[in-house]
Coordinates of C-alpha atoms in Angstrom, one line a residue:
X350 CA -77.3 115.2 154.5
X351 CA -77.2 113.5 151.2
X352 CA -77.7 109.9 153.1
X353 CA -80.9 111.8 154.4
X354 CA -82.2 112.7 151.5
X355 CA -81.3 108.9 149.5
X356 CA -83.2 107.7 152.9
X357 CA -86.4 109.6 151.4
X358 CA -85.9 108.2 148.2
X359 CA -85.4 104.7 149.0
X360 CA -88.8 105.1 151.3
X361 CA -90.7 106.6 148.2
X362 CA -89.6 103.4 146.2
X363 CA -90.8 101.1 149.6
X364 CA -93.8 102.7 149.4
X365 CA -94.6 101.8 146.2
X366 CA -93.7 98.1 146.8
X367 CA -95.8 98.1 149.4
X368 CA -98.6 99.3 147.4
X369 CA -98.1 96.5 145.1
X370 CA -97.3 94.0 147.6
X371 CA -99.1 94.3 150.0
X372 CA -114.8 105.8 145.5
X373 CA -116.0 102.8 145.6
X374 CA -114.0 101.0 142.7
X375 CA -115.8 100.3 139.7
X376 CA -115.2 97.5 137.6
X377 CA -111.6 97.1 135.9
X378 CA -112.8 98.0 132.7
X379 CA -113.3 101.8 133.7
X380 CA -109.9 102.0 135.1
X381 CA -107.8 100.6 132.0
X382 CA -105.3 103.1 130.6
X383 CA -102.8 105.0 132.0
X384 CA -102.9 107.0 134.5
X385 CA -100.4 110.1 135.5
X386 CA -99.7 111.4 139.6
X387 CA -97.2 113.7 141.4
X388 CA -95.7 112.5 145.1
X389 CA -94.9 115.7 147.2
X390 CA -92.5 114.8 149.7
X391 CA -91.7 118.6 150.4
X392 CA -92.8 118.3 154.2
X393 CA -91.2 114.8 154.7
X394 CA -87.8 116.8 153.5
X395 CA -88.4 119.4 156.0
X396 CA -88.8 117.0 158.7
X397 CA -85.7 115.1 158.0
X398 CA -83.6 118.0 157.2
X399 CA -84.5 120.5 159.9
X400 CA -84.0 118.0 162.2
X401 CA -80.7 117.0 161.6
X402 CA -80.1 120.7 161.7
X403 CA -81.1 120.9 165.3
X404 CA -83.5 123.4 167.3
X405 CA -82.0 126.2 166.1
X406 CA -83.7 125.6 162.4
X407 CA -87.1 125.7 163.8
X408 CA -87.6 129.7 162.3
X409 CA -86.5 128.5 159.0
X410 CA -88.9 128.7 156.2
X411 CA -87.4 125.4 154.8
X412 CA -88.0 123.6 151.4
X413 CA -90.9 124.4 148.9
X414 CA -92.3 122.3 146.0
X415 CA -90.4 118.9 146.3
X416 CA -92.2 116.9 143.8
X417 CA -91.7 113.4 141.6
X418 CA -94.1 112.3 138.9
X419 CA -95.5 108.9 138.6
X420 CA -97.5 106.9 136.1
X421 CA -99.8 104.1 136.6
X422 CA -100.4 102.0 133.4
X423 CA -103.1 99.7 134.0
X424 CA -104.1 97.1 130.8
X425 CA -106.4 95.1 129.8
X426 CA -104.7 91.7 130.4
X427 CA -104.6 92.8 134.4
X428 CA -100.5 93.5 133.8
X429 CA -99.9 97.0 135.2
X430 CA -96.2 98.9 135.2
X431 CA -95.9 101.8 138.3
X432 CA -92.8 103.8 137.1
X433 CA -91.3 106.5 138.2
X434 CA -90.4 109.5 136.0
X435 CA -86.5 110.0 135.5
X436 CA -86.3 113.7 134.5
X437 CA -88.6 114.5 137.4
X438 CA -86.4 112.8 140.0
X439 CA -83.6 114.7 138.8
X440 CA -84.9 117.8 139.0
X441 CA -86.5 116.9 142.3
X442 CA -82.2 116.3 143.0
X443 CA -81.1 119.7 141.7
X444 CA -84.2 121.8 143.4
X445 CA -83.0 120.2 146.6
X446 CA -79.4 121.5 145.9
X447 CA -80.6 124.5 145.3
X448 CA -82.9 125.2 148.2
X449 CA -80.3 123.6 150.6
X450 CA -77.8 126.3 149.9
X451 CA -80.7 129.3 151.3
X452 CA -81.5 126.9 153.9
X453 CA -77.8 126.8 155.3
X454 CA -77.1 130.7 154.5
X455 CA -80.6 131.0 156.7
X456 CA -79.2 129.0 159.1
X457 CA -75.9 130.6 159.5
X458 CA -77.5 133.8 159.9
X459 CA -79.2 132.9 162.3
X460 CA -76.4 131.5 164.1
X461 CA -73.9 134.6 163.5
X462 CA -76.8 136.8 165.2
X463 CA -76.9 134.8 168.2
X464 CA -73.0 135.3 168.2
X465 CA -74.1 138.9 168.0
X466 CA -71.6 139.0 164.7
X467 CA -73.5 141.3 162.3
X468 CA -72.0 139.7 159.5
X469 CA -73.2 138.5 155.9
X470 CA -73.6 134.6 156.0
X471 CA -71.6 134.2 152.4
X472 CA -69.1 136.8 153.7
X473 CA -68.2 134.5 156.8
X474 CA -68.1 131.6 155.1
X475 CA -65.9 132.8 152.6
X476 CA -63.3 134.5 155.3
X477 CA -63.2 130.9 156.9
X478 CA -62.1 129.7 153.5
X479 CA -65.8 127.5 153.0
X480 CA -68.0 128.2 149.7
X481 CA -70.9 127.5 149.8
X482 CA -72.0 126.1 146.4
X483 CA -69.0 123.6 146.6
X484 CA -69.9 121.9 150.1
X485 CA -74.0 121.8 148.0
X486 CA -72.1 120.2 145.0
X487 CA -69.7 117.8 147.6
X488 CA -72.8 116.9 149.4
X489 CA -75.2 116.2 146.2
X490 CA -72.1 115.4 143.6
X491 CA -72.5 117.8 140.6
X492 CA -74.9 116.0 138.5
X493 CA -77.3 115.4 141.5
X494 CA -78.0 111.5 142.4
X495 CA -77.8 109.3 140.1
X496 CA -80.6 107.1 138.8
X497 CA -79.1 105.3 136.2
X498 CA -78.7 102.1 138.0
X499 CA -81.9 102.3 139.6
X500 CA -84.7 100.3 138.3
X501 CA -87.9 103.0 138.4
X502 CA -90.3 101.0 137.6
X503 CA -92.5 98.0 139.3
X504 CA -94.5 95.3 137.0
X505 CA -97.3 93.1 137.8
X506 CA -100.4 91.9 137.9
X507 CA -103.8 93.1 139.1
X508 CA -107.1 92.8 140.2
X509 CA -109.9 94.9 140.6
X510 CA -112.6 93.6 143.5
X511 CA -115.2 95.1 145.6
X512 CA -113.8 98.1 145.6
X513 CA -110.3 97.5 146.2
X514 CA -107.4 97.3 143.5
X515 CA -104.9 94.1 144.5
X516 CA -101.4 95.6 142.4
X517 CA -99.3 92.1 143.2
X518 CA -95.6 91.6 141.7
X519 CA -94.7 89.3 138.7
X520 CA -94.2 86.4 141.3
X521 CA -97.5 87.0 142.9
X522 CA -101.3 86.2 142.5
X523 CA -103.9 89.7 142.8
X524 CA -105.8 88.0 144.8
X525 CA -103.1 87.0 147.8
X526 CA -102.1 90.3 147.9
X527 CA -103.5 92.5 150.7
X528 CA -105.5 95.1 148.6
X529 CA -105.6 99.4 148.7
X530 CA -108.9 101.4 148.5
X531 CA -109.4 103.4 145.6
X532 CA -111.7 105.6 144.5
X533 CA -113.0 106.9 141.1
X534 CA -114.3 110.3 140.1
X535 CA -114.5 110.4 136.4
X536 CA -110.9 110.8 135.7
X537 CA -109.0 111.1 138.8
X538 CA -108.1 107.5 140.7
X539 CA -107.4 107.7 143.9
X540 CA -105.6 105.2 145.5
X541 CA -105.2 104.8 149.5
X542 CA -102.8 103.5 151.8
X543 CA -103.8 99.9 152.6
X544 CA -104.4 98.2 156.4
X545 CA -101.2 97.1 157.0
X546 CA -99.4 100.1 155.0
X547 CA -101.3 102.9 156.7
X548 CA -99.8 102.1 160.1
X549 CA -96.3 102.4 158.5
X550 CA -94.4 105.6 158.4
X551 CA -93.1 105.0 155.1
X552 CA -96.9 105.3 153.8
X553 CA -96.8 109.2 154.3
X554 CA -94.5 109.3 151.1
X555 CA -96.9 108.3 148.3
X556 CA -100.0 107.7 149.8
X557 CA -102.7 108.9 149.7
X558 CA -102.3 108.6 145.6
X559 CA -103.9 110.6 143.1
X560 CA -104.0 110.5 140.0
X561 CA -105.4 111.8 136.5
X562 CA -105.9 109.9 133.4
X563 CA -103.6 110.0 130.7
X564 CA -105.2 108.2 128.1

């Protein structure tokens, strides 16, 4: 399960590259400053989790409000930094330990009435020697995942053109970079999925972003 859920992770962070890699825009000027966004990958979870759980999780009401925060720093001297915020992913880690222990208790529930054992999910679990909170805490580790050696954030250069921002990496030129659609509606950027991203399945866990000025 944990594998599953660094999978989603590691996607979100794809997504992003591909975003720098790969309404109608005004010019840069009007979108210097930085800029502030939230990711919900709360269905994305559901999808990967439930799954691995099988049919018999389809009645289950699932996970609710997974969220990350992201900025968007765009400057004058087209150099831009995409980062990821820390204390967000880490409580993004401990929400999904603690939604995953009502998922399983649902689950089991479920699976001790179609035993036709009218039994209290915890109960059973305990008689067969299993708690609960320490196969959430084996599964997650006890401080969630950890970030530290992860590198959150993505620098570059950019360029804003006909509607389109190019977000290319520190090896790259704006311009050779296949660029995203934006939009901008006095202080909210929107920024969508671009040609080659949209047909990817990774796209569905950032895109379309949105975002709200800062400063």
């Amino acid at each position: 399960m944990r594998k599953r859920i660094a999978t989603i992770l590691a996607l979100v962070v794809v997504a992003s590259m591909v975003l720098v890699g790969c309404g109608k825009g005004n010019d840069q000027d009007s979108l210097v400053g930085l800029w502030s966004g939230t990711i919900d990958v709360t269905d994305t979870v559901n999808e990967e989790v439930m799954a691995s759980l099988g049919a018999d999780a389809e009645a289950l009401e699932g996970f609710k409000d997974l969220t990350m925060k992201v900025t968007l720093e765009l400057r004058e001297d087209q150099t831009y930094t995409l980062a990821f915020d820390k204390e967000s992913m880490d409580a993004f880690m401990e929400q999904i330990k603690v939604q995953m222990k009502g998922v399983v208790l649902s689950y089991m529930e479920s699976m001790l009435k179609d035993m036709g054992l009218d039994m209290d999910p915890e109960e059973a679990m305990d008689a067969a020697g299993i708690s609960i909170d320490d196969m959430i805490e084996e599964a997650f580790g006890a401080g969630g995942m950890d970030f530290e050696g992860m590198d959150l954030n993505v620098s570059g250069n950019y360029l804003v053109k006909d509607g389109n921002i190019h977000l290319a990496d520190v090896d790259d030129k704006a311009e050779d970079v296949v660029p995203n659609p934006y939009t901008l509606d006095g202080d909210k950027l929107t920024i969508e999925a671009d040609e080659i991203s949209a047909t990817q399945y990774f796209a569905e866990y950032m895109f379309p972003l949105v975002l709200e000025r800062v400063k």
